[in-house]
Short mmCIF file of C-alpha atoms in Angstrom, two decimals:
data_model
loop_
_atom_site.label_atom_id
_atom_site.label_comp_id
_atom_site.label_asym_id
_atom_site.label_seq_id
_atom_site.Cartn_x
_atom_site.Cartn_y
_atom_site.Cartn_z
CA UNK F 213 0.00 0.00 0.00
CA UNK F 214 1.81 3.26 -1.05
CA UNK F 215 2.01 6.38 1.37
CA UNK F 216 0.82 9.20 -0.43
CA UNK F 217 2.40 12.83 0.41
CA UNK F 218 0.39 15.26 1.12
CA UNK F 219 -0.22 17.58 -1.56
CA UNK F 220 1.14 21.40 -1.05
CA UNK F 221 -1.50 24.20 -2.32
CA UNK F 222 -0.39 26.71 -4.69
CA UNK F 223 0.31 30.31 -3.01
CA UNK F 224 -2.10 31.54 -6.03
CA UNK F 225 -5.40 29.85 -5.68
CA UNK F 226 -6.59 30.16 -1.71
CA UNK F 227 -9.40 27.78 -2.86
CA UNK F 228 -10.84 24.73 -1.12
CA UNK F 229 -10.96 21.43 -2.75
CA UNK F 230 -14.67 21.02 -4.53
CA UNK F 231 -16.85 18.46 -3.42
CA UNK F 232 -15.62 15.79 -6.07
CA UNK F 233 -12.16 15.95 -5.06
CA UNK F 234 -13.55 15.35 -1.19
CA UNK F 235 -15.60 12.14 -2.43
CA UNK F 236 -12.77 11.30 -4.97
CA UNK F 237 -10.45 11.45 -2.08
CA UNK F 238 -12.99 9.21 0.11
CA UNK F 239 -13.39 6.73 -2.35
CA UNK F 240 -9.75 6.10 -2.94
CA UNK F 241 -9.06 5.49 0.88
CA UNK F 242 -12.08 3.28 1.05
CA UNK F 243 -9.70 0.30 2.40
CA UNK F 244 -7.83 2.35 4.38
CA UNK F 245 -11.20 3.67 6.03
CA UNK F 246 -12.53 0.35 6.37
CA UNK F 247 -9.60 -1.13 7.94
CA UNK F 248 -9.33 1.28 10.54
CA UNK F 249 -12.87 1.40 11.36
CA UNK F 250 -12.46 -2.50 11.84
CA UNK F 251 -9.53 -2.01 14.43
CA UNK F 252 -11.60 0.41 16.79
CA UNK F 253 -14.50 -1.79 16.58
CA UNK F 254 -14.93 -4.53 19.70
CA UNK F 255 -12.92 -8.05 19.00
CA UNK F 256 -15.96 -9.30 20.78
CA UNK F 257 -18.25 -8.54 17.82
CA UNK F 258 -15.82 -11.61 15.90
CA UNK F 259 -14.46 -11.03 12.91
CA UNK F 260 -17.02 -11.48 10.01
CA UNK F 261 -19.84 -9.29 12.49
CA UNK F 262 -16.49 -6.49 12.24
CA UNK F 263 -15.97 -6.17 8.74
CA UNK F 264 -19.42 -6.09 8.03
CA UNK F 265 -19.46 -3.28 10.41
CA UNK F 266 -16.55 -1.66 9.38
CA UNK F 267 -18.06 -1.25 6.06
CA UNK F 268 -21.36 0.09 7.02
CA UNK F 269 -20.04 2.65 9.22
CA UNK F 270 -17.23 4.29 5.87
CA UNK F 271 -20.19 3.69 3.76
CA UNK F 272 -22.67 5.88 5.86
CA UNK F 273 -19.58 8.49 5.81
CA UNK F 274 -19.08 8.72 2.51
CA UNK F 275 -21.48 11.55 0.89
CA UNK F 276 -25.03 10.02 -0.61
CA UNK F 277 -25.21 8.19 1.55
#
């Protein structure tokens, strides 16, 4: 999994990313979302009951949703 760097803004444009670079940007870190919303969830849950989980909570993040 490659680390991205964050991107540096322009001095020019004082602009804020538009709302399809935000979902863009959420949809390409899907796994990465899911995986970490599977690590804070309780081990007690078991593991198919966590990724199932772990899913539904990025998916009710991401926007439409």
């Amino acid at each position: 999994m490659p680390i991205h760097q964050p991107q540096q803004r322009s001095s020019g444009s004082s602009e804020r990313p538009g709302v399809p670079q935000a979902e863009a940007a959420l949809v390409e870190h899907y796994p990465r979302l899911v995986r970490l919303a599977y690590l804070v969830l309780p081990p007690a849950l078991g593991r198919h009951r966590r990724v199932l989980a772990a899913h539904a909570a990025v998916q009710r993040a991401l926007p439409g949703a």
